[in-house]
mmCIF file with all atom_site columns, C-alpha atoms in Angstrom:
data_model
loop_
_atom_site.group_PDB
_atom_site.id
_atom_site.type_symbol
_atom_site.label_atom_id
_atom_site.label_alt_id
_atom_site.label_comp_id
_atom_site.label_asym_id
_atom_site.label_entity_id
_atom_site.label_seq_id
_atom_site.pdbx_PDB_ins_code
_atom_site.Cartn_x
_atom_site.Cartn_y
_atom_site.Cartn_z
_atom_site.occupancy
_atom_site.B_iso_or_equiv
_atom_site.pdbx_formal_charge
_atom_site.auth_seq_id
_atom_site.auth_comp_id
_atom_site.auth_asym_id
_atom_site.auth_atom_id
_atom_site.pdbx_PDB_model_num
ATOM 1   C CA . MET A 1 1   ? -24.781 -26.493 -6.856  1.00 52.00 ? 312 MET A CA 1
ATOM 2   C CA . ASP A 1 2   ? -25.323 -23.876 -4.171  1.00 73.00 ? 313 ASP A CA 1
ATOM 3   C CA . VAL A 1 3   ? -22.393 -21.450 -3.866  1.00 74.00 ? 314 VAL A CA 1
ATOM 4   C CA . LEU A 1 4   ? -22.003 -22.046 -0.127  1.00 79.00 ? 315 LEU A CA 1
ATOM 5   C CA . GLN A 1 5   ? -21.853 -25.804 -0.653  1.00 81.00 ? 316 GLN A CA 1
ATOM 6   C CA . GLN A 1 6   ? -19.251 -25.284 -3.357  1.00 81.00 ? 317 GLN A CA 1
ATOM 7   C CA . LEU A 1 7   ? -17.107 -23.199 -0.991  1.00 84.00 ? 318 LEU A CA 1
ATOM 8   C CA . LYS A 1 8   ? -17.574 -25.767 1.787   1.00 84.00 ? 319 LYS A CA 1
ATOM 9   C CA . ARG A 1 9   ? -16.133 -28.490 -0.486  1.00 82.00 ? 320 ARG A CA 1
ATOM 10  C CA . MET A 1 10  ? -12.865 -26.568 -0.687  1.00 82.00 ? 321 MET A CA 1
ATOM 11  C CA . PRO A 1 11  ? -10.439 -27.687 2.036   1.00 79.00 ? 322 PRO A CA 1
ATOM 12  C CA . VAL A 1 12  ? -9.432  -24.118 2.892   1.00 79.00 ? 323 VAL A CA 1
ATOM 13  C CA . PHE A 1 13  ? -13.056 -23.133 3.589   1.00 82.00 ? 324 PHE A CA 1
ATOM 14  C CA . ALA A 1 14  ? -14.511 -26.490 4.714   1.00 81.00 ? 325 ALA A CA 1
ATOM 15  C CA . ASP A 1 15  ? -14.549 -25.790 8.457   1.00 81.00 ? 326 ASP A CA 1
ATOM 16  C CA . LEU A 1 16  ? -15.962 -22.280 8.240   1.00 84.00 ? 327 LEU A CA 1
ATOM 17  C CA . PRO A 1 17  ? -19.535 -21.549 9.329   1.00 85.00 ? 328 PRO A CA 1
ATOM 18  C CA . ASP A 1 18  ? -22.065 -20.439 6.705   1.00 87.00 ? 329 ASP A CA 1
ATOM 19  C CA . ALA A 1 19  ? -21.957 -16.809 7.863   1.00 87.00 ? 330 ALA A CA 1
ATOM 20  C CA . GLN A 1 20  ? -18.232 -16.634 7.096   1.00 86.00 ? 331 GLN A CA 1
ATOM 21  C CA . LEU A 1 21  ? -18.702 -18.433 3.779   1.00 87.00 ? 332 LEU A CA 1
ATOM 22  C CA . LYS A 1 22  ? -21.234 -15.746 2.862   1.00 90.00 ? 333 LYS A CA 1
ATOM 23  C CA . ASP A 1 23  ? -18.655 -13.095 3.755   1.00 89.00 ? 334 ASP A CA 1
ATOM 24  C CA . ILE A 1 24  ? -16.129 -14.799 1.463   1.00 88.00 ? 335 ILE A CA 1
ATOM 25  C CA . TYR A 1 25  ? -18.617 -15.039 -1.366  1.00 90.00 ? 336 TYR A CA 1
ATOM 26  C CA . ALA A 1 26  ? -19.516 -11.355 -0.915  1.00 92.00 ? 337 ALA A CA 1
ATOM 27  C CA . ILE A 1 27  ? -15.924 -10.297 -1.663  1.00 92.00 ? 338 ILE A CA 1
ATOM 28  C CA . THR A 1 28  ? -15.455 -12.782 -4.512  1.00 92.00 ? 339 THR A CA 1
ATOM 29  C CA . THR A 1 29  ? -15.501 -11.730 -8.144  1.00 93.00 ? 340 THR A CA 1
ATOM 30  C CA . GLU A 1 30  ? -16.490 -14.653 -10.371 1.00 94.00 ? 341 GLU A CA 1
ATOM 31  C CA . ARG A 1 31  ? -14.898 -14.875 -13.794 1.00 96.00 ? 342 ARG A CA 1
ATOM 32  C CA . LYS A 1 32  ? -15.501 -17.305 -16.634 1.00 98.00 ? 343 LYS A CA 1
ATOM 33  C CA . TYR A 1 33  ? -12.761 -18.382 -19.022 1.00 98.00 ? 344 TYR A CA 1
ATOM 34  C CA . ARG A 1 34  ? -13.000 -20.341 -22.243 1.00 98.00 ? 345 ARG A CA 1
ATOM 35  C CA . LYS A 1 35  ? -10.683 -23.262 -22.904 1.00 98.00 ? 346 LYS A CA 1
ATOM 36  C CA . GLY A 1 36  ? -7.245  -21.905 -23.816 1.00 97.00 ? 347 GLY A CA 1
ATOM 37  C CA . SER A 1 37  ? -7.850  -18.442 -22.334 1.00 98.00 ? 348 SER A CA 1
ATOM 38  C CA . VAL A 1 38  ? -5.116  -16.817 -20.291 1.00 97.00 ? 349 VAL A CA 1
ATOM 39  C CA . ILE A 1 39  ? -6.270  -16.055 -16.744 1.00 97.00 ? 350 ILE A CA 1
ATOM 40  C CA . PHE A 1 40  ? -3.132  -14.084 -15.923 1.00 96.00 ? 351 PHE A CA 1
ATOM 41  C CA . LEU A 1 41  ? 0.365   -13.760 -17.323 1.00 95.00 ? 352 LEU A CA 1
ATOM 42  C CA . GLU A 1 42  ? 3.645   -14.165 -15.522 1.00 93.00 ? 353 GLU A CA 1
ATOM 43  C CA . GLY A 1 43  ? 4.947   -10.706 -14.695 1.00 92.00 ? 354 GLY A CA 1
ATOM 44  C CA . GLU A 1 44  ? 1.539   -8.995  -14.592 1.00 93.00 ? 355 GLU A CA 1
ATOM 45  C CA . GLN A 1 45  ? 0.744   -7.173  -11.383 1.00 91.00 ? 356 GLN A CA 1
ATOM 46  C CA . GLY A 1 46  ? -1.077  -9.582  -9.079  1.00 90.00 ? 357 GLY A CA 1
ATOM 47  C CA . GLU A 1 47  ? -4.569  -8.652  -7.997  1.00 87.00 ? 358 GLU A CA 1
ATOM 48  C CA . GLY A 1 48  ? -5.405  -11.354 -5.534  1.00 87.00 ? 359 GLY A CA 1
ATOM 49  C CA . PHE A 1 49  ? -6.085  -14.861 -4.421  1.00 85.00 ? 360 PHE A CA 1
ATOM 50  C CA . HIS A 1 50  ? -7.810  -17.216 -6.909  1.00 92.00 ? 361 HIS A CA 1
ATOM 51  C CA . TYR A 1 51  ? -9.774  -20.408 -6.418  1.00 91.00 ? 362 TYR A CA 1
ATOM 52  C CA . LEU A 1 52  ? -11.042 -22.717 -9.121  1.00 93.00 ? 363 LEU A CA 1
ATOM 53  C CA . GLN A 1 53  ? -14.800 -23.222 -8.968  1.00 92.00 ? 364 GLN A CA 1
ATOM 54  C CA . SER A 1 54  ? -15.175 -25.383 -12.070 1.00 93.00 ? 365 SER A CA 1
ATOM 55  C CA . GLY A 1 55  ? -13.082 -26.568 -14.995 1.00 96.00 ? 366 GLY A CA 1
ATOM 56  C CA . LYS A 1 56  ? -9.353  -27.158 -15.102 1.00 97.00 ? 367 LYS A CA 1
ATOM 57  C CA . VAL A 1 57  ? -6.427  -24.700 -15.093 1.00 98.00 ? 368 VAL A CA 1
ATOM 58  C CA . LYS A 1 58  ? -2.726  -25.182 -15.696 1.00 97.00 ? 369 LYS A CA 1
ATOM 59  C CA . ILE A 1 59  ? -0.001  -23.067 -14.149 1.00 95.00 ? 370 ILE A CA 1
ATOM 60  C CA . VAL A 1 60  ? 2.970   -22.727 -16.492 1.00 96.00 ? 371 VAL A CA 1
ATOM 61  C CA . LYS A 1 61  ? 6.362   -21.088 -16.820 1.00 92.00 ? 372 LYS A CA 1
ATOM 62  C CA . MET A 1 62  ? 7.725   -20.285 -20.248 1.00 86.00 ? 373 MET A CA 1
ATOM 63  C CA . THR A 1 63  ? 11.321  -21.154 -21.038 1.00 85.00 ? 374 THR A CA 1
ATOM 64  C CA . ASP A 1 64  ? 13.611  -18.694 -22.822 1.00 86.00 ? 375 ASP A CA 1
ATOM 65  C CA . ASP A 1 65  ? 13.106  -20.606 -26.067 1.00 89.00 ? 376 ASP A CA 1
ATOM 66  C CA . GLY A 1 66  ? 9.296   -20.371 -25.789 1.00 85.00 ? 377 GLY A CA 1
ATOM 67  C CA . ARG A 1 67  ? 8.528   -23.849 -24.467 1.00 89.00 ? 378 ARG A CA 1
ATOM 68  C CA . GLU A 1 68  ? 5.884   -24.286 -21.814 1.00 90.00 ? 379 GLU A CA 1
ATOM 69  C CA . HIS A 1 69  ? 6.800   -25.992 -18.529 1.00 89.00 ? 380 HIS A CA 1
ATOM 70  C CA . ILE A 1 70  ? 3.727   -27.092 -16.568 1.00 90.00 ? 381 ILE A CA 1
ATOM 71  C CA . ILE A 1 71  ? 4.115   -26.306 -12.874 1.00 88.00 ? 382 ILE A CA 1
ATOM 72  C CA . ASN A 1 72  ? 0.724   -27.616 -11.785 1.00 89.00 ? 383 ASN A CA 1
ATOM 73  C CA . ILE A 1 73  ? -2.668  -28.754 -13.067 1.00 93.00 ? 384 ILE A CA 1
ATOM 74  C CA . LEU A 1 74  ? -5.548  -27.470 -10.940 1.00 94.00 ? 385 LEU A CA 1
ATOM 75  C CA . SER A 1 75  ? -8.986  -28.970 -10.344 1.00 92.00 ? 386 SER A CA 1
ATOM 76  C CA . PRO A 1 76  ? -12.102 -27.456 -8.762  1.00 91.00 ? 387 PRO A CA 1
ATOM 77  C CA . GLY A 1 77  ? -11.441 -26.446 -5.170  1.00 87.00 ? 388 GLY A CA 1
ATOM 78  C CA . ASP A 1 78  ? -7.759  -25.697 -5.746  1.00 88.00 ? 389 ASP A CA 1
ATOM 79  C CA . LEU A 1 79  ? -6.244  -22.348 -4.813  1.00 86.00 ? 390 LEU A CA 1
ATOM 80  C CA . PHE A 1 80  ? -3.822  -20.474 -6.999  1.00 91.00 ? 391 PHE A CA 1
ATOM 81  C CA . ALA A 1 81  ? -1.919  -17.202 -6.929  1.00 89.00 ? 392 ALA A CA 1
ATOM 82  C CA . GLU A 1 82  ? -2.030  -17.576 -3.151  1.00 81.00 ? 393 GLU A CA 1
ATOM 83  C CA . VAL A 1 83  ? 1.690   -16.807 -3.073  1.00 76.00 ? 394 VAL A CA 1
ATOM 84  C CA . LEU A 1 84  ? 0.601   -13.201 -3.604  1.00 76.00 ? 395 LEU A CA 1
ATOM 85  C CA . LEU A 1 85  ? -1.321  -13.106 -0.328  1.00 75.00 ? 396 LEU A CA 1
ATOM 86  C CA . PHE A 1 86  ? 0.124   -10.338 1.820   1.00 75.00 ? 397 PHE A CA 1
ATOM 87  C CA . ASN A 1 87  ? 2.502   -9.432  -1.029  1.00 77.00 ? 398 ASN A CA 1
ATOM 88  C CA . ASN A 1 88  ? 1.945   -6.772  -3.643  1.00 80.00 ? 399 ASN A CA 1
ATOM 89  C CA . ARG A 1 89  ? 3.911   -8.560  -6.359  1.00 85.00 ? 400 ARG A CA 1
ATOM 90  C CA . ALA A 1 90  ? 3.655   -9.736  -9.934  1.00 89.00 ? 401 ALA A CA 1
ATOM 91  C CA . TYR A 1 91  ? 2.327   -13.179 -10.819 1.00 91.00 ? 402 TYR A CA 1
ATOM 92  C CA . PRO A 1 92  ? 5.268   -15.643 -10.758 1.00 90.00 ? 403 PRO A CA 1
ATOM 93  C CA . ALA A 1 93  ? 3.749   -17.855 -13.486 1.00 93.00 ? 404 ALA A CA 1
ATOM 94  C CA . THR A 1 94  ? 1.013   -17.895 -16.128 1.00 95.00 ? 405 THR A CA 1
ATOM 95  C CA . ALA A 1 95  ? -2.425  -19.466 -15.569 1.00 97.00 ? 406 ALA A CA 1
ATOM 96  C CA . ILE A 1 96  ? -4.306  -20.895 -18.561 1.00 98.00 ? 407 ILE A CA 1
ATOM 97  C CA . ALA A 1 97  ? -7.769  -22.479 -18.676 1.00 98.00 ? 408 ALA A CA 1
ATOM 98  C CA . VAL A 1 98  ? -7.396  -26.091 -19.864 1.00 97.00 ? 409 VAL A CA 1
ATOM 99  C CA . ASP A 1 99  ? -11.197 -26.450 -20.037 1.00 97.00 ? 410 ASP A CA 1
ATOM 100 C CA . ASP A 1 100 ? -13.978 -23.886 -19.814 1.00 98.00 ? 411 ASP A CA 1
ATOM 101 C CA . SER A 1 101 ? -13.500 -22.698 -16.238 1.00 97.00 ? 412 SER A CA 1
ATOM 102 C CA . LYS A 1 102 ? -15.023 -20.523 -13.555 1.00 96.00 ? 413 LYS A CA 1
ATOM 103 C CA . VAL A 1 103 ? -12.626 -18.803 -11.159 1.00 96.00 ? 414 VAL A CA 1
ATOM 104 C CA . GLY A 1 104 ? -13.285 -16.912 -7.948  1.00 93.00 ? 415 GLY A CA 1
ATOM 105 C CA . VAL A 1 105 ? -10.960 -13.967 -7.343  1.00 93.00 ? 416 VAL A CA 1
ATOM 106 C CA . ILE A 1 106 ? -10.611 -12.202 -4.014  1.00 90.00 ? 417 ILE A CA 1
ATOM 107 C CA . LYS A 1 107 ? -8.588  -8.998  -3.841  1.00 90.00 ? 418 LYS A CA 1
ATOM 108 C CA . ASN A 1 108 ? -5.785  -9.176  -1.304  1.00 86.00 ? 419 ASN A CA 1
ATOM 109 C CA . SER A 1 109 ? -7.000  -6.075  0.540   1.00 88.00 ? 420 SER A CA 1
ATOM 110 C CA . ASP A 1 110 ? -10.503 -7.560  0.926   1.00 90.00 ? 421 ASP A CA 1
ATOM 111 C CA . LEU A 1 111 ? -9.159  -10.901 2.136   1.00 85.00 ? 422 LEU A CA 1
ATOM 112 C CA . GLU A 1 112 ? -6.804  -9.243  4.610   1.00 86.00 ? 423 GLU A CA 1
ATOM 113 C CA . ARG A 1 113 ? -9.730  -7.311  6.129   1.00 88.00 ? 424 ARG A CA 1
ATOM 114 C CA . LEU A 1 114 ? -11.732 -10.522 6.431   1.00 85.00 ? 425 LEU A CA 1
ATOM 115 C CA . ILE A 1 115 ? -8.807  -12.404 8.005   1.00 84.00 ? 426 ILE A CA 1
ATOM 116 C CA . LEU A 1 116 ? -8.323  -9.738  10.677  1.00 86.00 ? 427 LEU A CA 1
ATOM 117 C CA . GLY A 1 117 ? -11.699 -10.635 12.146  1.00 82.00 ? 428 GLY A CA 1
ATOM 118 C CA . ASN A 1 118 ? -11.570 -14.367 11.554  1.00 81.00 ? 429 ASN A CA 1
ATOM 119 C CA . ASN A 1 119 ? -8.971  -16.545 13.270  1.00 80.00 ? 430 ASN A CA 1
ATOM 120 C CA . LEU A 1 120 ? -10.319 -19.769 11.762  1.00 78.00 ? 431 LEU A CA 1
ATOM 121 C CA . LEU A 1 121 ? -9.996  -18.422 8.214   1.00 79.00 ? 432 LEU A CA 1
ATOM 122 C CA . ALA A 1 122 ? -6.458  -17.233 9.003   1.00 80.00 ? 433 ALA A CA 1
ATOM 123 C CA . LEU A 1 123 ? -5.548  -20.710 10.277  1.00 79.00 ? 434 LEU A CA 1
ATOM 124 C CA . GLN A 1 124 ? -7.045  -22.398 7.200   1.00 78.00 ? 435 GLN A CA 1
ATOM 125 C CA . LEU A 1 125 ? -5.086  -20.115 4.874   1.00 77.00 ? 436 LEU A CA 1
ATOM 126 C CA . ILE A 1 126 ? -1.874  -20.821 6.784   1.00 80.00 ? 437 ILE A CA 1
ATOM 127 C CA . LYS A 1 127 ? -2.542  -24.556 6.353   1.00 80.00 ? 438 LYS A CA 1
ATOM 128 C CA . ALA A 1 128 ? -3.150  -24.081 2.613   1.00 73.00 ? 439 ALA A CA 1
ATOM 129 C CA . LEU A 1 129 ? 0.060   -22.079 2.219   1.00 72.00 ? 440 LEU A CA 1
ATOM 130 C CA . SER A 1 130 ? 1.945   -24.732 4.189   1.00 77.00 ? 441 SER A CA 1
ATOM 131 C CA . GLN A 1 131 ? 0.623   -27.443 1.846   1.00 78.00 ? 442 GLN A CA 1
ATOM 132 C CA . ARG A 1 132 ? 1.743   -25.386 -1.150  1.00 71.00 ? 443 ARG A CA 1
ATOM 133 C CA . LEU A 1 133 ? 5.203   -25.010 0.388   1.00 73.00 ? 444 LEU A CA 1
ATOM 134 C CA . LEU A 1 134 ? 5.444   -28.777 0.905   1.00 80.00 ? 445 LEU A CA 1
ATOM 135 C CA . PHE A 1 135 ? 4.381   -29.330 -2.720  1.00 74.00 ? 446 PHE A CA 1
ATOM 136 C CA . ALA A 1 136 ? 7.099   -26.923 -3.899  1.00 68.00 ? 447 ALA A CA 1
ATOM 137 C CA . GLN A 1 137 ? 9.727   -28.635 -1.754  1.00 77.00 ? 448 GLN A CA 1
ATOM 138 C CA . GLN A 1 138 ? 8.741   -32.055 -3.128  1.00 79.00 ? 449 GLN A CA 1
ATOM 139 C CA . LYS A 1 139 ? 8.923   -30.715 -6.671  1.00 72.00 ? 450 LYS A CA 1
ATOM 140 C CA . ILE A 1 140 ? 12.412  -29.294 -6.060  1.00 71.00 ? 451 ILE A CA 1
ATOM 141 C CA . LYS A 1 141 ? 13.545  -32.621 -4.559  1.00 73.00 ? 452 LYS A CA 1
ATOM 142 C CA . ASN A 1 142 ? 12.009  -34.482 -7.477  1.00 70.00 ? 453 ASN A CA 1
ATOM 143 C CA . LEU A 1 143 ? 13.800  -32.302 -10.025 1.00 66.00 ? 454 LEU A CA 1
ATOM 144 C CA . ALA A 1 144 ? 17.117  -32.514 -8.210  1.00 70.00 ? 455 ALA A CA 1
ATOM 145 C CA . LEU A 1 145 ? 17.204  -36.205 -7.347  1.00 69.00 ? 456 LEU A CA 1
ATOM 146 C CA . HIS A 1 146 ? 15.177  -38.154 -9.920  1.00 68.00 ? 457 HIS A CA 1
ATOM 147 C CA . ASP A 1 147 ? 15.562  -38.917 -13.596 1.00 72.00 ? 458 ASP A CA 1
ATOM 148 C CA . VAL A 1 148 ? 12.860  -38.125 -16.170 1.00 72.00 ? 459 VAL A CA 1
ATOM 149 C CA . THR A 1 149 ? 11.168  -41.532 -15.827 1.00 78.00 ? 460 THR A CA 1
ATOM 150 C CA . ALA A 1 150 ? 10.865  -41.258 -12.047 1.00 72.00 ? 461 ALA A CA 1
ATOM 151 C CA . ARG A 1 151 ? 9.631   -37.646 -12.270 1.00 65.00 ? 462 ARG A CA 1
ATOM 152 C CA . THR A 1 152 ? 6.992   -38.623 -14.824 1.00 74.00 ? 463 THR A CA 1
ATOM 153 C CA . ALA A 1 153 ? 5.826   -41.558 -12.691 1.00 74.00 ? 464 ALA A CA 1
ATOM 154 C CA . GLU A 1 154 ? 5.560   -39.360 -9.593  1.00 72.00 ? 465 GLU A CA 1
ATOM 155 C CA . THR A 1 155 ? 3.564   -36.729 -11.506 1.00 69.00 ? 466 THR A CA 1
ATOM 156 C CA . LEU A 1 156 ? 1.175   -39.354 -12.887 1.00 73.00 ? 467 LEU A CA 1
ATOM 157 C CA . LEU A 1 157 ? 0.645   -40.802 -9.412  1.00 73.00 ? 468 LEU A CA 1
ATOM 158 C CA . ARG A 1 158 ? -0.084  -37.342 -8.003  1.00 68.00 ? 469 ARG A CA 1
ATOM 159 C CA . LEU A 1 159 ? -2.562  -36.500 -10.781 1.00 68.00 ? 470 LEU A CA 1
ATOM 160 C CA . GLY A 1 160 ? -4.236  -39.919 -10.780 1.00 66.00 ? 471 GLY A CA 1
#
């Protein structure tokens, strides 16, 4: 599939003209990960905004006793590590390739420069961050108000 078409399928980039998609691709570093590979570790210094081009990735937090708690399962087109946009912070969770995966990485400084000249991209990123905030709020509500059976059912409905 053509790279521009792949970017256009992603909700955050869908409404952008081809010229701006080319600008995004120009600042993207593509990385390939084998199944089971760690993309980044919780606590590592964040380098930028990630988007999944192909494969599947899980975002996890490790408990004190070493158990893995899955925060999210990502599919192609999904953004991750976007909480680091405009923040020079460490990754708040670990990302692991569930399948062989290809990930686009855009350094925060490069994306910020691109956003300064592109109101539509800025708006799309705000929408994506808003969606992520809603997801987090639903997850908090789910954890606080539902039992294990209800939480499992809600997760299965969301993934299915």
